[in-house]
Amino acid sequence: MQTHEIRQRFLDHFERNGHTVVPSASLILDDPTLLFVNAGMVPFKPYFLGEVPPPYRRATSIQKCVRTLDIDNVGHTTRHNTFFQMAGNFSFGDYFKEGAIGYAWELVTSAQDAGGFGFDPDRIWVTVYTDDDEAANLWQKVAGLPEERIQRRSGKDNYWDMGVPGPGGPCSEIYVDRGPEYGREGGPVVDEDRYLEIWNLVFMQDQRGDLSPKDGHPPVGELPSKNIDTGMGMERVALLLQGVSNVYETDLLRPIIATAERLSGRRYGADASDDVRFRVIADHTRTGLMLVGDGVTPSNEARGYVLRRLLRRVVRSARLLGITEPALGEFVATARDTMSPSYPELATEFGRIDAVVRAEEDAFLATLTTGSRIFDMAVAETRAAGGTVLGGDRAFQLHDTYGFPIDLTLEMAEEQGLKVDQEGFRRLMAEQRERAKADAAARKTGHADASAYRSVLDQHGRTDFLGYTDLTAEARVVGLLVGGQPAPAAGEGTEVELVLDRTPFYAEGGGQQPDTGRIVADGAVLEVYDVQSPVEGLNVHRAKVLSGEIILDAAVHAEVDATRRRAVSRSHSATHLVHAGVRRALGTSAAQAGSLNAPGRLRFDFTSPGGAVPPSVLADVEDEVNDVLLHDHDVRAEVMTMDEARRSGAIALFGEKYGDAVRVVSIGEYSRELCGGTHVHRSGEIGVVKLLSEASIGSGVRRVEALVGMDAFRFLAREHVLVAQLAEQFKARPEELPERIGQTLEKLRTAEKELEQLRGAQLMSSAGSLAEGAEDVHGVALVAAVVADAVSGNDLRKLAGEVRNRLGSRPGVVALFSVDGAKVSFVVATTAAARDRGFAAGKLVPTFGPAVGGRGGGKPDLAQGGGTDPSGVSAAIDALRREVARVAGT
């Protein structure tokens, strides 16, 4: 049975039993505690925590998950995967233990012809929490399991909670006996390789306190409603139903290994070291495919760093298998074929995904060549010094300068028998990130702990946002924080955070900057300078009390700065048009990777693995966008289901979190996107869009900046005045200016070259007089002089060489200095006869260099250097004269 069939059977079973089928959420959710979704219940956390009422009593899903803690184990075992699919069924105050056990037993043991998985009931074992007699009895009553195949385990194994105070409960795990060839008899408590866990049923009934029942501490109370949260590992069920011994032999991963076998000429199972590499390629390729599919792009930070690390491990593992040509594209294409039956968007978006991974491979292959040389040098230096630990500064240099993930450095060092100073590396990384992290944290959550916001949300519910239609509103203060702490009141001059029950103020999000404005209460006026949503569903207004006193529960009048809002909305609508124009020009691989919508300007980031966008293409995009403005299309916002939005052709931004109901913003038929921001009513209100620049901001990611509305008009007006002035000065029509300016620049370059040649000739003509003026120092001809100012280093070397030639066969030392502002340049040259008497140019430099605040070096016949103290040139010449006299007199 193929994995996508297993997936569909699971969903069909629970849909038949009254469950709402919920599509998998993106791997990226707006949860500050998670890098990626790592469990099937994560998208349902707000329902379990009671933050949001669930829209259904029963639900089922197959959730995409990524766990990064297992990266180092991948390949070395046949059990660990970074990506996996978690099938689950959920009850929110509906059925409880008996229902969960009954539904699971029916699906697991029903015949395949009847829609089940067809496992032999006599090979099923379960575990329950040590004192959960109810679950143990239900397994006998509902499933007919004999008591000897129901084993009890402690909270370490059979109790679940989130690791913090909140909901939790005992759980019951379902195991399948694979037979004596896989291990010892005695059930899961004896051998979990033979008895393979496939499903965990969590009975959420407790409220845990600071100490967890997992560690033997009692819960502090019961939940007001009992919930069910289950998780079945798709990969484990697949290996059992497909009759293979581990997950790498299933239909989702074995084809990727087969591709690696074909490209490398080696065989999986023939060599233990090669097998590790085959498994790394299979696992990381699939995870990389899924991450890029959900909008992650390679970078050196956070999610992008994990993706980069995974893809680069694939490339390096392929190299170690002897694959010298780029192969990541082929691996990802194979993974697409295995995964797209379950996730069809991988096929439709594959052009973009393929472009991203190929660009990363190309970048890493160049990095690998350069970085490996630097790594080899660092290893050689460490060994030469008798060390066994590669310095943290070298590891940081490899990461920061050459793009080597620290994990790659660790792997390569281990292969060389060395360790790495990881503490030193982490310290340097922390210093680099500290400022950015502090700034980002302050921006999103201010000074308050998230629990303070959650408390307001729990008591008063979500903020009612009115800003799509209203810029003013009457509201009530339901939350007031000062310095991050709840406060009953705040007086004049105080910085506060206000939560209103309803608001016209837009909280920063989706690239759109927040609204500003005023909040007025009886006897108090506040200036709102920022609005954030640190907790989903809550708009927090950051404001300063300009006069009077604001109190909790006060009635207020909230008023948005309408001029700023309209300017920001014009930029946001213009960003949608630029996005549509870029996609039309470059294809679907040009996916939005970030944006900024500010008054009068916008910034639009997009994936462009092909590199820079030609100016002609940008010009076409600009023309097309402004043509849309000219036609003054209607701008509509509609709320629909996600499926309806997809069918309508709406673009979803990868990595954004969307609910069941989504808002689709359409600009005529030209642009259609999922968006929660504010927009103009008609495209003509935007006025004009002027694209200013296009540049790279990272591997495969480009940035377009543009001006909008009056800002764009003023820019064009300034450009017009400038062009008119140039046309007047050059006595040419505007269209002739590029050619005329080019001709003038060419004439200037030619003149500069001729002038440089004249300077050089004039400088070289002084060689004879310098040589004739040599002073005799104990039989050595010394030429030490300051030549013309601002002479290039190359000309200074040529002159010193010419003077040396004119000294003929005499022992001679030539030292020439040139001053350019606060900089000193010098060159020292020696004749062969002088070198025979012990004079070496490179050794003379240290004797006078300090006098000009500098240093240098070179060979015995020629040396050069520089300094920063022109006032010391005379002292330097005196020091050189003394050194020549000393050496010549010995």
Short mmCIF file of C-alpha atoms in Angstrom, two decimals, residues 333-673:
data_model
loop_
_atom_site.label_atom_id
_atom_site.label_comp_id
_atom_site.label_asym_id
_atom_site.label_seq_id
_atom_site.Cartn_x
_atom_site.Cartn_y
_atom_site.Cartn_z
CA ALA A 333 12.79 15.98 -8.79
CA THR A 334 12.62 12.39 -7.53
CA ALA A 335 11.37 13.57 -4.15
CA ARG A 336 8.72 15.64 -5.91
CA ASP A 337 7.47 12.54 -7.73
CA THR A 338 7.12 10.61 -4.47
CA MET A 339 5.50 13.43 -2.47
CA SER A 340 3.26 15.20 -5.01
CA PRO A 341 0.45 12.58 -4.89
CA SER A 342 -0.15 13.84 -1.34
CA TYR A 343 0.93 17.45 -1.91
CA PRO A 344 0.10 18.41 -5.52
CA GLU A 345 1.34 21.97 -4.97
CA LEU A 346 4.90 20.56 -5.08
CA ALA A 347 4.37 19.75 -8.76
CA THR A 348 2.72 23.04 -9.67
CA GLU A 349 5.39 25.06 -7.82
CA PHE A 350 8.32 22.89 -8.84
CA GLY A 351 9.83 25.48 -11.17
CA ARG A 352 10.38 27.79 -8.24
CA ILE A 353 11.56 25.01 -5.92
CA ASP A 354 14.00 23.64 -8.49
CA ALA A 355 15.45 27.07 -9.17
CA VAL A 356 16.04 27.72 -5.45
CA VAL A 357 17.82 24.42 -4.76
CA ARG A 358 19.94 24.57 -7.92
CA ALA A 359 21.08 28.09 -7.07
CA GLU A 360 22.02 26.95 -3.58
CA GLU A 361 23.96 24.00 -4.97
CA ASP A 362 25.88 26.21 -7.39
CA ALA A 363 26.71 28.65 -4.60
CA PHE A 364 27.82 25.88 -2.28
CA LEU A 365 30.01 24.15 -4.86
CA ALA A 366 31.93 27.42 -5.24
CA THR A 367 31.96 27.81 -1.47
CA LEU A 368 33.11 24.25 -0.98
CA THR A 369 36.15 24.77 -3.21
CA THR A 370 37.25 28.01 -1.54
CA GLY A 371 36.21 27.10 2.00
CA SER A 372 37.86 23.68 1.83
CA ARG A 373 41.19 25.34 1.04
CA ILE A 374 40.78 27.67 4.02
CA PHE A 375 39.76 24.72 6.19
CA ASP A 376 42.80 22.69 5.09
CA MET A 377 45.07 25.62 5.93
CA ALA A 378 43.48 25.94 9.36
CA VAL A 379 43.94 22.20 9.98
CA ALA A 380 47.59 22.39 8.92
CA GLU A 381 48.23 25.38 11.20
CA THR A 382 46.53 23.65 14.13
CA ARG A 383 48.60 20.51 13.67
CA ALA A 384 51.82 22.46 13.15
CA ALA A 385 51.22 24.14 16.51
CA GLY A 386 50.68 20.73 18.10
CA GLY A 387 47.00 21.42 18.73
CA THR A 388 44.00 19.15 18.45
CA VAL A 389 41.27 21.81 18.54
CA LEU A 390 40.38 24.07 15.64
CA GLY A 391 39.93 27.61 16.95
CA GLY A 392 36.48 29.11 17.31
CA ASP A 393 37.63 32.16 15.36
CA ARG A 394 38.54 29.98 12.38
CA ALA A 395 35.19 28.18 12.54
CA PHE A 396 33.47 31.56 12.69
CA GLN A 397 35.50 32.80 9.70
CA LEU A 398 34.47 29.73 7.70
CA HIS A 399 30.83 30.37 8.59
CA ASP A 400 30.71 34.14 8.26
CA THR A 401 33.05 34.69 5.31
CA TYR A 402 32.84 31.46 3.32
CA GLY A 403 29.32 30.25 4.14
CA PHE A 404 30.40 27.02 5.85
CA PRO A 405 27.72 25.87 8.34
CA ILE A 406 29.34 25.06 11.67
CA ASP A 407 28.00 21.52 11.37
CA LEU A 408 29.96 21.02 8.16
CA THR A 409 33.10 22.31 9.88
CA LEU A 410 32.46 19.89 12.77
CA GLU A 411 32.02 16.96 10.38
CA MET A 412 35.17 17.79 8.40
CA ALA A 413 37.18 18.36 11.58
CA GLU A 414 36.04 15.00 12.97
CA GLU A 415 37.20 13.33 9.75
CA GLN A 416 40.61 14.93 10.35
CA GLY A 417 40.71 13.75 13.96
CA LEU A 418 40.26 17.27 15.38
CA LYS A 419 37.74 18.95 17.62
CA VAL A 420 36.34 22.47 17.22
CA ASP A 421 36.17 25.21 19.84
CA GLN A 422 32.38 25.39 19.67
CA GLU A 423 32.11 27.65 22.70
CA GLY A 424 34.34 30.23 21.03
CA PHE A 425 32.35 29.95 17.82
CA ARG A 426 29.04 30.39 19.64
CA ARG A 427 30.39 33.42 21.52
CA LEU A 428 31.35 35.15 18.28
CA MET A 429 28.01 34.27 16.70
CA ALA A 430 26.17 35.59 19.75
CA GLU A 431 28.04 38.88 19.60
CA GLN A 432 27.13 39.24 15.95
CA ARG A 433 23.42 38.52 16.48
CA GLU A 434 22.82 40.23 19.81
CA ARG A 435 21.90 43.65 18.51
CA ALA A 436 19.62 42.38 15.74
CA LYS A 437 17.83 40.00 18.10
CA ALA A 438 17.29 42.69 20.72
CA ASP A 439 15.91 45.06 18.14
CA ALA A 440 13.54 42.47 16.66
CA ALA A 441 12.30 41.39 20.08
CA ALA A 442 11.63 44.95 21.18
CA ARG A 443 9.80 45.65 17.95
CA LYS A 444 7.43 42.71 18.24
CA THR A 445 6.72 42.43 21.95
CA GLY A 446 7.90 45.71 23.46
CA HIS A 447 8.80 45.16 27.09
CA ALA A 448 5.96 42.88 28.10
CA ASP A 449 6.00 39.17 28.66
CA ALA A 450 3.65 37.38 26.26
CA SER A 451 1.64 36.14 29.23
CA ALA A 452 0.50 39.71 29.94
CA TYR A 453 -1.04 39.92 26.47
CA ARG A 454 -2.53 36.44 26.75
CA SER A 455 -4.22 37.43 29.99
CA VAL A 456 -5.97 40.32 28.21
CA LEU A 457 -6.95 37.98 25.36
CA ASP A 458 -8.32 35.37 27.78
CA GLN A 459 -10.43 37.96 29.62
CA HIS A 460 -11.71 40.09 26.75
CA GLY A 461 -11.24 38.09 23.57
CA ARG A 462 -9.89 39.17 20.22
CA THR A 463 -9.63 42.78 19.10
CA ASP A 464 -12.38 43.69 16.65
CA PHE A 465 -10.52 45.30 13.72
CA LEU A 466 -12.61 47.96 11.97
CA GLY A 467 -9.87 49.48 9.85
CA TYR A 468 -10.93 48.07 6.50
CA THR A 469 -13.90 50.45 6.48
CA ASP A 470 -13.39 52.96 9.32
CA LEU A 471 -10.53 55.25 10.33
CA THR A 472 -12.23 56.38 13.54
CA ALA A 473 -14.07 54.42 16.21
CA GLU A 474 -15.47 54.60 19.71
CA ALA A 475 -13.86 51.93 21.88
CA ARG A 476 -13.05 50.84 25.43
CA VAL A 477 -9.65 50.25 27.05
CA VAL A 478 -9.54 46.57 28.02
CA GLY A 479 -5.78 46.35 28.59
CA LEU A 480 -3.25 48.91 29.89
CA LEU A 481 0.43 48.09 30.37
CA VAL A 482 3.25 50.31 31.61
CA GLY A 483 6.79 48.96 31.40
CA GLY A 484 5.38 45.57 30.46
CA GLN A 485 3.22 45.30 33.58
CA PRO A 486 -0.56 45.71 33.89
CA ALA A 487 -1.49 49.10 35.33
CA PRO A 488 -4.79 50.73 36.37
CA ALA A 489 -3.80 54.16 35.03
CA ALA A 490 -1.00 56.17 33.42
CA GLY A 491 -0.32 59.90 33.52
CA GLU A 492 1.14 62.54 31.24
CA GLY A 493 4.48 61.67 29.63
CA THR A 494 4.11 57.91 30.22
CA GLU A 495 4.83 55.36 27.48
CA VAL A 496 1.97 52.86 27.50
CA GLU A 497 0.60 49.85 25.64
CA LEU A 498 -3.15 49.93 25.13
CA VAL A 499 -5.52 47.17 24.08
CA LEU A 500 -8.95 48.29 22.87
CA ASP A 501 -11.99 46.09 22.44
CA ARG A 502 -12.32 47.45 18.88
CA THR A 503 -9.92 49.51 16.80
CA PRO A 504 -9.44 51.12 13.39
CA PHE A 505 -5.64 50.91 13.83
CA TYR A 506 -3.84 48.37 11.62
CA ALA A 507 -1.15 46.33 13.41
CA GLU A 508 2.09 45.84 11.52
CA GLY A 509 1.98 42.66 9.46
CA GLY A 510 2.33 41.25 5.96
CA GLY A 511 4.99 43.85 5.19
CA GLN A 512 2.60 46.75 5.89
CA GLN A 513 3.79 49.33 8.39
CA PRO A 514 1.48 50.04 11.35
CA ASP A 515 -0.95 52.91 11.60
CA THR A 516 -0.27 55.97 13.73
CA GLY A 517 -2.73 58.49 15.12
CA ARG A 518 -4.44 59.57 18.33
CA ILE A 519 -6.57 58.10 21.09
CA VAL A 520 -8.62 60.58 23.08
CA ALA A 521 -10.37 59.83 26.38
CA ASP A 522 -12.13 62.05 28.88
CA GLY A 523 -9.33 64.40 29.94
CA ALA A 524 -6.54 62.45 28.19
CA VAL A 525 -4.85 62.60 24.79
CA LEU A 526 -2.47 59.88 23.58
CA GLU A 527 -0.25 59.79 20.50
CA VAL A 528 -0.15 56.31 18.92
CA TYR A 529 3.23 55.71 17.26
CA ASP A 530 3.15 51.93 16.73
CA VAL A 531 0.70 49.04 16.65
CA GLN A 532 1.78 45.41 16.96
CA SER A 533 0.10 42.02 17.36
CA PRO A 534 2.39 40.10 19.75
CA VAL A 535 -0.38 37.54 20.36
CA GLU A 536 -2.64 36.40 17.54
CA GLY A 537 -5.93 38.22 17.62
CA LEU A 538 -4.74 41.14 19.76
CA ASN A 539 -3.84 44.64 18.51
CA VAL A 540 -1.54 46.42 20.97
CA HIS A 541 -1.29 50.21 20.57
CA ARG A 542 1.99 51.75 21.71
CA ALA A 543 1.42 55.32 22.66
CA LYS A 544 2.60 58.26 24.71
CA VAL A 545 0.23 60.10 27.04
CA LEU A 546 0.45 63.70 25.83
CA SER A 547 -1.88 65.10 28.48
CA GLY A 548 -4.18 63.99 31.26
CA GLU A 549 -4.50 60.44 32.59
CA ILE A 550 -5.63 57.30 30.79
CA ILE A 551 -7.34 54.65 32.91
CA LEU A 552 -8.32 51.04 32.39
CA ASP A 553 -11.88 50.56 31.14
CA ALA A 554 -12.03 54.14 29.86
CA ALA A 555 -14.21 55.00 26.87
CA VAL A 556 -12.02 56.41 24.10
CA HIS A 557 -12.19 57.85 20.60
CA ALA A 558 -9.56 56.26 18.33
CA GLU A 559 -8.52 58.10 15.18
CA VAL A 560 -6.02 56.89 12.57
CA ASP A 561 -3.75 59.33 10.76
CA ALA A 562 -5.71 59.20 7.50
CA THR A 563 -3.01 60.77 5.31
CA ARG A 564 -0.43 58.21 6.38
CA ARG A 565 -2.90 55.31 6.09
CA ARG A 566 -3.81 56.27 2.52
CA ALA A 567 -0.14 56.53 1.57
CA VAL A 568 0.66 53.12 3.09
CA SER A 569 -2.39 51.56 1.40
CA ARG A 570 -1.26 52.93 -1.98
CA SER A 571 2.14 51.30 -1.43
CA HIS A 572 0.57 48.00 -0.41
CA SER A 573 -1.66 47.86 -3.49
CA ALA A 574 1.34 48.84 -5.64
CA THR A 575 3.32 45.95 -4.13
CA HIS A 576 0.61 43.52 -5.28
CA LEU A 577 0.88 44.94 -8.80
CA VAL A 578 4.69 44.73 -8.82
CA HIS A 579 4.44 41.14 -7.58
CA ALA A 580 2.04 40.26 -10.40
CA GLY A 581 4.20 42.04 -12.96
CA VAL A 582 7.39 40.29 -11.85
CA ARG A 583 5.69 36.88 -11.95
CA ARG A 584 4.37 37.57 -15.43
CA ALA A 585 7.87 38.52 -16.58
CA LEU A 586 9.92 35.84 -14.79
CA GLY A 587 7.45 33.03 -14.14
CA THR A 588 6.20 31.42 -10.94
CA SER A 589 9.74 30.91 -9.66
CA ALA A 590 9.65 34.63 -8.77
CA ALA A 591 7.84 34.17 -5.46
CA GLN A 592 7.53 36.93 -2.91
CA ALA A 593 10.14 36.61 -0.18
CA GLY A 594 9.34 39.73 1.82
CA SER A 595 8.05 43.25 1.46
CA LEU A 596 7.80 46.66 3.07
CA ASN A 597 4.84 48.97 2.47
CA ALA A 598 5.59 52.42 3.81
CA PRO A 599 4.20 55.88 3.02
CA GLY A 600 5.23 56.72 -0.53
CA ARG A 601 7.61 53.81 -1.04
CA LEU A 602 7.76 50.05 -1.21
CA ARG A 603 10.30 47.28 -1.08
CA PHE A 604 9.57 43.96 -2.75
CA ASP A 605 11.80 40.89 -2.30
CA PHE A 606 11.43 37.86 -4.53
CA THR A 607 13.22 34.64 -5.39
CA SER A 608 15.22 34.87 -8.60
CA PRO A 609 17.64 31.96 -8.80
CA GLY A 610 18.62 33.07 -12.31
CA GLY A 611 20.38 36.13 -10.93
CA ALA A 612 19.93 39.80 -11.75
CA VAL A 613 16.82 40.91 -13.61
CA PRO A 614 17.73 42.74 -16.84
CA PRO A 615 16.88 46.48 -16.85
CA SER A 616 14.72 45.95 -19.92
CA VAL A 617 12.55 43.44 -18.01
CA LEU A 618 12.15 45.87 -15.10
CA ALA A 619 11.18 48.60 -17.53
CA ASP A 620 8.52 46.33 -18.99
CA VAL A 621 7.20 45.53 -15.50
CA GLU A 622 7.04 49.23 -14.66
CA ASP A 623 5.16 50.01 -17.90
CA GLU A 624 2.70 47.19 -17.29
CA VAL A 625 2.01 48.23 -13.70
CA ASN A 626 1.39 51.85 -14.65
CA ASP A 627 -0.90 50.72 -17.45
CA VAL A 628 -3.01 48.95 -14.79
CA LEU A 629 -3.16 52.24 -12.87
CA LEU A 630 -4.23 54.08 -16.01
CA HIS A 631 -7.19 51.70 -16.49
CA ASP A 632 -8.35 52.43 -12.92
CA HIS A 633 -9.40 48.88 -12.03
CA ASP A 634 -11.70 48.14 -9.14
CA VAL A 635 -9.96 46.76 -6.01
CA ARG A 636 -12.04 44.10 -4.24
CA ALA A 637 -11.58 42.23 -0.99
CA GLU A 638 -13.53 38.98 -0.58
CA VAL A 639 -13.56 36.43 2.23
CA MET A 640 -13.69 32.82 1.03
CA THR A 641 -12.43 29.36 1.90
CA MET A 642 -8.86 28.39 1.10
CA ASP A 643 -10.04 25.97 -1.58
CA GLU A 644 -12.14 28.70 -3.20
CA ALA A 645 -9.18 31.04 -3.10
CA ARG A 646 -6.95 28.49 -4.83
CA ARG A 647 -9.56 27.88 -7.50
CA SER A 648 -9.83 31.62 -8.09
CA GLY A 649 -6.10 31.75 -8.85
CA ALA A 650 -5.16 33.76 -5.76
CA ILE A 651 -1.48 33.81 -4.87
CA ALA A 652 -0.70 32.63 -1.34
CA LEU A 653 2.53 33.89 0.17
CA PHE A 654 4.68 30.97 1.29
CA GLY A 655 5.24 30.81 5.02
CA GLU A 656 2.21 32.94 5.89
CA LYS A 657 -0.38 31.52 8.25
CA TYR A 658 -3.91 31.30 6.84
CA GLY A 659 -7.10 30.14 8.49
CA ASP A 660 -10.03 28.30 6.98
CA ALA A 661 -11.51 31.62 5.85
CA VAL A 662 -9.10 33.83 3.92
CA ARG A 663 -9.26 37.36 2.52
CA VAL A 664 -8.54 37.66 -1.18
CA VAL A 665 -7.62 41.06 -2.61
CA SER A 666 -8.12 41.47 -6.37
CA ILE A 667 -7.04 44.39 -8.56
CA GLY A 668 -9.13 43.96 -11.67
CA GLU A 669 -8.13 40.66 -13.25
CA TYR A 670 -4.44 41.57 -13.11
CA SER A 671 -3.64 40.67 -9.49
CA ARG A 672 -5.25 38.35 -6.97
CA GLU A 673 -3.56 37.59 -3.62
#
